[in-house]
PDB file of C-alpha atoms in Angstrom:
ATOM      1  CA  UNK O   1     -53.959   5.498 -11.037  1.00 95.00           C
ATOM      2  CA  UNK O   2     -52.440   2.174  -9.767  1.00 97.00           C
ATOM      3  CA  UNK O   3     -54.843   0.528  -7.336  1.00 98.00           C
ATOM      4  CA  UNK O   4     -53.290  -1.448  -4.461  1.00 98.00           C
ATOM      5  CA  UNK O   5     -55.445  -4.201  -2.962  1.00 98.00           C
ATOM      6  CA  UNK O   6     -54.344  -5.873   0.328  1.00 98.00           C
ATOM      7  CA  UNK O   7     -55.735  -9.036   1.747  1.00 98.00           C
ATOM      8  CA  UNK O   8     -56.968  -9.841   4.227  1.00 98.00           C
ATOM      9  CA  UNK O   9     -58.301  -6.590   5.647  1.00 97.00           C
ATOM     10  CA  UNK O  10     -57.797  -7.935   9.145  1.00 97.00           C
ATOM     11  CA  UNK O  11     -56.591 -11.110  10.807  1.00 97.00           C
ATOM     12  CA  UNK O  12     -56.420 -12.570  14.245  1.00 97.00           C
ATOM     13  CA  UNK O  13     -53.190 -14.468  15.192  1.00 96.00           C
ATOM     14  CA  UNK O  14     -51.385 -15.719  18.193  1.00 96.00           C
ATOM     15  CA  UNK O  15     -47.870 -14.888  19.378  1.00 96.00           C
ATOM     16  CA  UNK O  16     -45.528 -17.267  17.509  1.00 96.00           C
ATOM     17  CA  UNK O  17     -47.771 -17.633  14.436  1.00 97.00           C
ATOM     18  CA  UNK O  18     -46.513 -17.192  10.911  1.00 98.00           C
ATOM     19  CA  UNK O  19     -48.468 -14.308   9.314  1.00 98.00           C
ATOM     20  CA  UNK O  20     -48.636 -13.495   5.543  1.00 98.00           C
ATOM     21  CA  UNK O  21     -50.248 -10.366   4.030  1.00 98.00           C
ATOM     22  CA  UNK O  22     -50.663 -10.012   0.280  1.00 98.00           C
ATOM     23  CA  UNK O  23     -50.713  -6.886  -1.822  1.00 98.00           C
ATOM     24  CA  UNK O  24     -51.748  -6.808  -5.509  1.00 98.00           C
ATOM     25  CA  UNK O  25     -51.237  -3.908  -7.887  1.00 98.00           C
ATOM     26  CA  UNK O  26     -53.594  -3.170 -10.715  1.00 98.00           C
ATOM     27  CA  UNK O  27     -50.609  -2.862 -13.118  1.00 98.00           C
ATOM     28  CA  UNK O  28     -46.985  -3.777 -12.951  1.00 98.00           C
ATOM     29  CA  UNK O  29     -44.933  -1.711 -10.560  1.00 97.00           C
ATOM     30  CA  UNK O  30     -41.612  -3.596 -10.882  1.00 95.00           C
ATOM     31  CA  UNK O  31     -40.223  -3.641  -7.340  1.00 95.00           C
ATOM     32  CA  UNK O  32     -41.372  -0.171  -6.349  1.00 97.00           C
ATOM     33  CA  UNK O  33     -43.267  -1.644  -3.400  1.00 97.00           C
ATOM     34  CA  UNK O  34     -42.836  -0.894   0.196  1.00 98.00           C
ATOM     35  CA  UNK O  35     -44.339  -2.146   3.460  1.00 98.00           C
ATOM     36  CA  UNK O  36     -45.075   0.016   6.575  1.00 98.00           C
ATOM     37  CA  UNK O  37     -46.212  -0.828  10.118  1.00 98.00           C
ATOM     38  CA  UNK O  38     -48.507   1.680  11.756  1.00 98.00           C
ATOM     39  CA  UNK O  39     -49.538   1.755  15.407  1.00 96.00           C
ATOM     40  CA  UNK O  40     -52.185   4.155  16.798  1.00 93.00           C
ATOM     41  CA  UNK O  41     -50.736   7.486  17.686  1.00 93.00           C
ATOM     42  CA  UNK O  42     -47.344   6.818  16.154  1.00 96.00           C
ATOM     43  CA  UNK O  43     -45.669   7.456  12.780  1.00 96.00           C
ATOM     44  CA  UNK O  44     -45.744   4.783  10.255  1.00 97.00           C
ATOM     45  CA  UNK O  45     -42.521   2.769  10.212  1.00 98.00           C
ATOM     46  CA  UNK O  46     -40.873   1.494   7.074  1.00 98.00           C
ATOM     47  CA  UNK O  47     -40.239  -2.283   7.280  1.00 98.00           C
ATOM     48  CA  UNK O  48     -39.475  -3.414   3.775  1.00 98.00           C
ATOM     49  CA  UNK O  49     -38.425  -1.329   0.749  1.00 97.00           C
ATOM     50  CA  UNK O  50     -38.071  -2.266  -2.887  1.00 96.00           C
ATOM     51  CA  UNK O  51     -40.250  -5.374  -2.252  1.00 97.00           C
ATOM     52  CA  UNK O  52     -37.607  -7.454  -0.580  1.00 98.00           C
ATOM     53  CA  UNK O  53     -35.090  -5.300   1.205  1.00 97.00           C
ATOM     54  CA  UNK O  54     -35.224  -5.150   5.018  1.00 97.00           C
ATOM     55  CA  UNK O  55     -34.939  -1.599   6.372  1.00 96.00           C
ATOM     56  CA  UNK O  56     -32.095  -1.051   8.871  1.00 95.00           C
ATOM     57  CA  UNK O  57     -33.118  -1.844  12.404  1.00 96.00           C
ATOM     58  CA  UNK O  58     -36.131  -3.931  11.426  1.00 98.00           C
ATOM     59  CA  UNK O  59     -36.185  -7.482  12.948  1.00 98.00           C
ATOM     60  CA  UNK O  60     -35.301 -10.325  10.561  1.00 98.00           C
ATOM     61  CA  UNK O  61     -38.690 -12.031  11.234  1.00 98.00           C
ATOM     62  CA  UNK O  62     -40.067  -9.609   8.720  1.00 98.00           C
ATOM     63  CA  UNK O  63     -39.587 -10.388   5.036  1.00 98.00           C
ATOM     64  CA  UNK O  64     -40.977  -9.392   1.640  1.00 98.00           C
ATOM     65  CA  UNK O  65     -41.232 -11.088  -1.642  1.00 98.00           C
ATOM     66  CA  UNK O  66     -42.702 -10.557  -5.056  1.00 97.00           C
ATOM     67  CA  UNK O  67     -42.372  -8.293  -8.112  1.00 96.00           C
ATOM     68  CA  UNK O  68     -44.553  -6.997 -10.907  1.00 97.00           C
ATOM     69  CA  UNK O  69     -48.035  -7.086  -9.521  1.00 98.00           C
ATOM     70  CA  UNK O  70     -48.112  -9.530  -6.598  1.00 98.00           C
ATOM     71  CA  UNK O  71     -46.334  -9.042  -3.290  1.00 98.00           C
ATOM     72  CA  UNK O  72     -46.186 -10.707   0.157  1.00 98.00           C
ATOM     73  CA  UNK O  73     -45.177  -9.516   3.598  1.00 98.00           C
ATOM     74  CA  UNK O  74     -44.365 -12.358   5.942  1.00 98.00           C
ATOM     75  CA  UNK O  75     -43.855 -12.245   9.701  1.00 98.00           C
ATOM     76  CA  UNK O  76     -42.261 -15.566  10.515  1.00 98.00           C
ATOM     77  CA  UNK O  77     -43.049 -15.564  14.288  1.00 97.00           C
ATOM     78  CA  UNK O  78     -45.487 -12.987  15.483  1.00 97.00           C
ATOM     79  CA  UNK O  79     -44.336 -11.034  18.550  1.00 96.00           C
ATOM     80  CA  UNK O  80     -46.567  -8.970  20.885  1.00 94.00           C
ATOM     81  CA  UNK O  81     -45.120  -5.670  19.530  1.00 95.00           C
ATOM     82  CA  UNK O  82     -46.165  -6.646  15.974  1.00 97.00           C
ATOM     83  CA  UNK O  83     -49.895  -6.175  16.510  1.00 93.00           C
ATOM     84  CA  UNK O  84     -50.531  -3.170  14.257  1.00 97.00           C
ATOM     85  CA  UNK O  85     -51.829  -2.159  10.893  1.00 98.00           C
ATOM     86  CA  UNK O  86     -49.733  -2.888   7.911  1.00 98.00           C
ATOM     87  CA  UNK O  87     -49.791  -0.985   4.587  1.00 98.00           C
ATOM     88  CA  UNK O  88     -48.265  -1.599   1.223  1.00 98.00           C
ATOM     89  CA  UNK O  89     -47.377   1.353  -1.008  1.00 98.00           C
ATOM     90  CA  UNK O  90     -46.256   1.701  -4.609  1.00 98.00           C
ATOM     91  CA  UNK O  91     -43.985   4.540  -5.746  1.00 97.00           C
ATOM     92  CA  UNK O  92     -43.664   3.354  -9.372  1.00 96.00           C
ATOM     93  CA  UNK O  93     -45.878   6.048 -10.811  1.00 95.00           C
ATOM     94  CA  UNK O  94     -47.617   9.012  -9.287  1.00 94.00           C
ATOM     95  CA  UNK O  95     -50.061   9.253  -7.773  1.00 96.00           C
ATOM     96  CA  UNK O  96     -48.312   7.077  -5.149  1.00 97.00           C
ATOM     97  CA  UNK O  97     -50.919   4.870  -3.582  1.00 98.00           C
ATOM     98  CA  UNK O  98     -51.348   2.792  -0.513  1.00 98.00           C
ATOM     99  CA  UNK O  99     -53.205  -0.409   0.100  1.00 98.00           C
ATOM    100  CA  UNK O 100     -56.275  -0.099   2.370  1.00 98.00           C
ATOM    101  CA  UNK O 101     -54.354  -1.675   5.261  1.00 98.00           C
ATOM    102  CA  UNK O 102     -54.371  -4.996   7.106  1.00 98.00           C
ATOM    103  CA  UNK O 103     -55.027  -4.941  10.850  1.00 98.00           C
ATOM    104  CA  UNK O 104     -53.251  -7.679  12.745  1.00 98.00           C
ATOM    105  CA  UNK O 105     -55.030  -8.425  16.058  1.00 96.00           C
ATOM    106  CA  UNK O 106     -54.430 -10.620  19.035  1.00 87.00           C
ATOM    107  CA  UNK O 107     -56.255 -13.964  18.868  1.00 87.00           C
TER     108      UNK O 107
ATOM    109  CA  UNK E   1     -30.054  10.981  12.954  1.00 91.00           C
ATOM    110  CA  UNK E   2     -32.614  12.727  10.752  1.00 94.00           C
ATOM    111  CA  UNK E   3     -35.793  13.832  12.400  1.00 97.00           C
ATOM    112  CA  UNK E   4     -38.903  15.494  11.034  1.00 98.00           C
ATOM    113  CA  UNK E   5     -41.446  17.592  13.039  1.00 98.00           C
ATOM    114  CA  UNK E   6     -44.742  18.904  11.760  1.00 98.00           C
ATOM    115  CA  UNK E   7     -46.170  22.174  13.061  1.00 98.00           C
ATOM    116  CA  UNK E   8     -49.238  24.344  12.465  1.00 96.00           C
ATOM    117  CA  UNK E   9     -52.654  25.157  13.643  1.00 97.00           C
ATOM    118  CA  UNK E  10     -54.749  22.191  14.971  1.00 96.00           C
ATOM    119  CA  UNK E  11     -58.094  23.852  14.051  1.00 98.00           C
ATOM    120  CA  UNK E  12     -58.965  25.397  10.729  1.00 98.00           C
ATOM    121  CA  UNK E  13     -62.370  26.849   9.734  1.00 98.00           C
ATOM    122  CA  UNK E  14     -64.215  25.508   6.714  1.00 97.00           C
ATOM    123  CA  UNK E  15     -63.254  27.261   3.431  1.00 97.00           C
ATOM    124  CA  UNK E  16     -60.030  28.535   4.905  1.00 98.00           C
ATOM    125  CA  UNK E  17     -56.426  27.411   4.128  1.00 98.00           C
ATOM    126  CA  UNK E  18     -54.617  24.755   6.010  1.00 98.00           C
ATOM    127  CA  UNK E  19     -50.963  25.479   6.473  1.00 98.00           C
ATOM    128  CA  UNK E  20     -48.385  23.155   7.965  1.00 98.00           C
ATOM    129  CA  UNK E  21     -44.563  23.224   8.185  1.00 98.00           C
ATOM    130  CA  UNK E  22     -42.245  20.267   8.392  1.00 98.00           C
ATOM    131  CA  UNK E  23     -38.918  21.076  10.017  1.00 98.00           C
ATOM    132  CA  UNK E  24     -35.955  18.707   9.137  1.00 97.00           C
ATOM    133  CA  UNK E  25     -33.166  18.303  11.638  1.00 96.00           C
ATOM    134  CA  UNK E  26     -30.062  16.167  11.577  1.00 94.00           C
ATOM    135  CA  UNK E  27     -29.429  16.496   7.906  1.00 91.00           C
ATOM    136  CA  UNK E  28     -29.683  18.994   5.072  1.00 92.00           C
ATOM    137  CA  UNK E  29     -32.989  19.249   3.213  1.00 93.00           C
ATOM    138  CA  UNK E  30     -30.973  19.913   0.053  1.00 90.00           C
ATOM    139  CA  UNK E  31     -31.224  16.298  -1.161  1.00 87.00           C
ATOM    140  CA  UNK E  32     -33.942  13.696  -1.333  1.00 91.00           C
ATOM    141  CA  UNK E  33     -37.680  14.099  -2.038  1.00 95.00           C
ATOM    142  CA  UNK E  34     -39.955  15.330   0.797  1.00 97.00           C
ATOM    143  CA  UNK E  35     -43.574  14.280   1.015  1.00 98.00           C
ATOM    144  CA  UNK E  36     -46.878  14.869   2.808  1.00 98.00           C
ATOM    145  CA  UNK E  37     -49.270  12.109   3.710  1.00 98.00           C
ATOM    146  CA  UNK E  38     -52.533  12.161   5.746  1.00 98.00           C
ATOM    147  CA  UNK E  39     -54.865   9.781   7.540  1.00 98.00           C
ATOM    148  CA  UNK E  40     -58.523  10.738   8.059  1.00 97.00           C
ATOM    149  CA  UNK E  41     -60.188   9.272  11.178  1.00 96.00           C
ATOM    150  CA  UNK E  42     -60.874   5.601  10.619  1.00 94.00           C
ATOM    151  CA  UNK E  43     -59.301   5.599   7.165  1.00 96.00           C
ATOM    152  CA  UNK E  44     -56.087   4.539   5.664  1.00 96.00           C
ATOM    153  CA  UNK E  45     -53.036   6.507   4.439  1.00 97.00           C
ATOM    154  CA  UNK E  46     -53.408   8.980   1.578  1.00 98.00           C
ATOM    155  CA  UNK E  47     -50.468  10.436  -0.284  1.00 98.00           C
ATOM    156  CA  UNK E  48     -50.821  14.227  -0.783  1.00 98.00           C
ATOM    157  CA  UNK E  49     -47.704  15.018  -2.831  1.00 98.00           C
ATOM    158  CA  UNK E  50     -43.941  15.513  -2.813  1.00 97.00           C
ATOM    159  CA  UNK E  51     -41.397  18.124  -3.532  1.00 97.00           C
ATOM    160  CA  UNK E  52     -37.796  17.581  -4.696  1.00 94.00           C
ATOM    161  CA  UNK E  53     -35.171  19.736  -3.075  1.00 90.00           C
ATOM    162  CA  UNK E  54     -34.785  21.475  -6.418  1.00 91.00           C
ATOM    163  CA  UNK E  55     -38.393  22.628  -6.100  1.00 92.00           C
ATOM    164  CA  UNK E  56     -40.162  20.275  -8.589  1.00 94.00           C
ATOM    165  CA  UNK E  57     -43.434  18.912  -7.279  1.00 97.00           C
ATOM    166  CA  UNK E  58     -45.993  16.256  -7.901  1.00 96.00           C
ATOM    167  CA  UNK E  59     -49.442  16.169  -6.338  1.00 97.00           C
ATOM    168  CA  UNK E  60     -52.273  13.677  -5.882  1.00 97.00           C
ATOM    169  CA  UNK E  61     -54.832  14.539  -8.587  1.00 96.00           C
ATOM    170  CA  UNK E  62     -57.618  14.139  -6.039  1.00 95.00           C
ATOM    171  CA  UNK E  63     -56.172  17.311  -4.295  1.00 94.00           C
ATOM    172  CA  UNK E  64     -54.138  18.960  -7.015  1.00 87.00           C
ATOM    173  CA  UNK E  65     -56.374  22.014  -7.469  1.00 92.00           C
ATOM    174  CA  UNK E  66     -56.042  22.912  -3.753  1.00 97.00           C
ATOM    175  CA  UNK E  67     -52.525  21.811  -2.766  1.00 98.00           C
ATOM    176  CA  UNK E  68     -49.207  23.638  -2.798  1.00 98.00           C
ATOM    177  CA  UNK E  69     -45.965  22.182  -1.356  1.00 98.00           C
ATOM    178  CA  UNK E  70     -42.991  24.422  -1.135  1.00 97.00           C
ATOM    179  CA  UNK E  71     -39.481  24.226   0.262  1.00 96.00           C
ATOM    180  CA  UNK E  72     -37.162  26.637   2.109  1.00 95.00           C
ATOM    181  CA  UNK E  73     -33.672  25.279   2.013  1.00 93.00           C
ATOM    182  CA  UNK E  74     -32.380  28.157   4.154  1.00 94.00           C
ATOM    183  CA  UNK E  75     -34.615  27.107   7.038  1.00 96.00           C
ATOM    184  CA  UNK E  76     -34.397  23.413   6.378  1.00 96.00           C
ATOM    185  CA  UNK E  77     -38.218  23.239   6.118  1.00 97.00           C
ATOM    186  CA  UNK E  78     -40.898  22.356   3.616  1.00 98.00           C
ATOM    187  CA  UNK E  79     -44.538  23.225   3.847  1.00 98.00           C
ATOM    188  CA  UNK E  80     -48.075  22.282   2.817  1.00 98.00           C
ATOM    189  CA  UNK E  81     -50.904  24.581   1.981  1.00 98.00           C
ATOM    190  CA  UNK E  82     -54.402  23.199   1.336  1.00 98.00           C
ATOM    191  CA  UNK E  83     -57.079  25.665   0.311  1.00 98.00           C
ATOM    192  CA  UNK E  84     -60.882  25.634   0.673  1.00 97.00           C
ATOM    193  CA  UNK E  85     -60.857  22.999   3.336  1.00 98.00           C
ATOM    194  CA  UNK E  86     -63.912  21.050   4.422  1.00 98.00           C
ATOM    195  CA  UNK E  87     -64.634  18.561   7.147  1.00 98.00           C
ATOM    196  CA  UNK E  88     -63.279  15.818   4.846  1.00 98.00           C
ATOM    197  CA  UNK E  89     -59.836  17.356   5.252  1.00 98.00           C
ATOM    198  CA  UNK E  90     -59.805  16.627   8.984  1.00 98.00           C
ATOM    199  CA  UNK E  91     -56.918  14.121   9.401  1.00 98.00           C
ATOM    200  CA  UNK E  92     -53.539  13.430  10.998  1.00 98.00           C
ATOM    201  CA  UNK E  93     -50.945  14.998   8.596  1.00 98.00           C
ATOM    202  CA  UNK E  94     -47.496  13.490   8.329  1.00 98.00           C
ATOM    203  CA  UNK E  95     -44.369  14.616   6.649  1.00 98.00           C
ATOM    204  CA  UNK E  96     -41.798  12.142   5.419  1.00 98.00           C
ATOM    205  CA  UNK E  97     -38.455  11.896   3.680  1.00 97.00           C
ATOM    206  CA  UNK E  98     -38.404   9.946   0.423  1.00 96.00           C
ATOM    207  CA  UNK E  99     -35.242   8.027  -0.082  1.00 91.00           C
ATOM    208  CA  UNK E 100     -34.446   8.299  -3.703  1.00 83.00           C
ATOM    209  CA  UNK E 101     -31.307   6.030  -3.531  1.00 80.00           C
ATOM    210  CA  UNK E 102     -33.556   2.937  -3.978  1.00 74.00           C
ATOM    211  CA  UNK E 103     -37.175   2.901  -5.196  1.00 85.00           C
ATOM    212  CA  UNK E 104     -38.500   5.871  -3.361  1.00 95.00           C
ATOM    213  CA  UNK E 105     -39.547   4.539   0.014  1.00 97.00           C
ATOM    214  CA  UNK E 106     -40.496   6.857   2.837  1.00 97.00           C
ATOM    215  CA  UNK E 107     -37.852   6.063   5.380  1.00 96.00           C
ATOM    216  CA  UNK E 108     -38.173   8.809   7.959  1.00 97.00           C
ATOM    217  CA  UNK E 109     -41.499  10.152   9.180  1.00 98.00           C
ATOM    218  CA  UNK E 110     -42.658  12.943  11.470  1.00 98.00           C
ATOM    219  CA  UNK E 111     -44.882  12.105  14.433  1.00 97.00           C
ATOM    220  CA  UNK E 112     -47.900  13.638  12.733  1.00 98.00           C
ATOM    221  CA  UNK E 113     -50.104  16.529  13.568  1.00 98.00           C
ATOM    222  CA  UNK E 114     -53.871  16.444  13.930  1.00 98.00           C
ATOM    223  CA  UNK E 115     -55.807  19.009  12.047  1.00 98.00           C
ATOM    224  CA  UNK E 116     -59.539  19.445  12.631  1.00 98.00           C
ATOM    225  CA  UNK E 117     -61.693  21.432  10.225  1.00 98.00           C
ATOM    226  CA  UNK E 118     -64.618  22.950  12.101  1.00 97.00           C
ATOM    227  CA  UNK E 119     -66.337  26.267  12.651  1.00 95.00           C
TER     228      UNK E 119
END
């Protein structure tokens, strides 16, 4: 199985801050890496697919980079509605696996 | 606009079978992959498996012996069965569409349904 390791597990940030979350795969997954935002009581929401592509309707302050084993999600200017848990996921090879999540909290 | 809706019992007894249905509206189920994902209380997301509209499946090895995902194109639904459940199967269960045009991301999700395993 491909293990996905996110860091940090949680972070505190202020509105307007630049936030970066990293995701590392235990083996190369090309660009089969996706980022989701998850708020309590809601369905997860796809932000970035194929490592760098912004999903339709997602604000441009979200961006993704990386390929192979190392990936980054960046929020350029954190907004109040961005406080949530973020997950990376690989779909390069089954079983598809998620990172453990990064909880972004208000500072 | 494609929408997914999970349905099924919210309470299942230990050792029994958990059965959920995901109803797809706004588009035909006869394309794409369709997947089930769950989140246990206080835990992260866990992929359960997927089914292609043709009927081919792939399951998480951690659940493979207990899981069956099937599809009914006439009803635009796909379903999940998980046998011999225990308290560890208590979770919010989500269904999702897998977009196979580009790198298999899950681009549409249902709202989720809570299933509790308890006697």
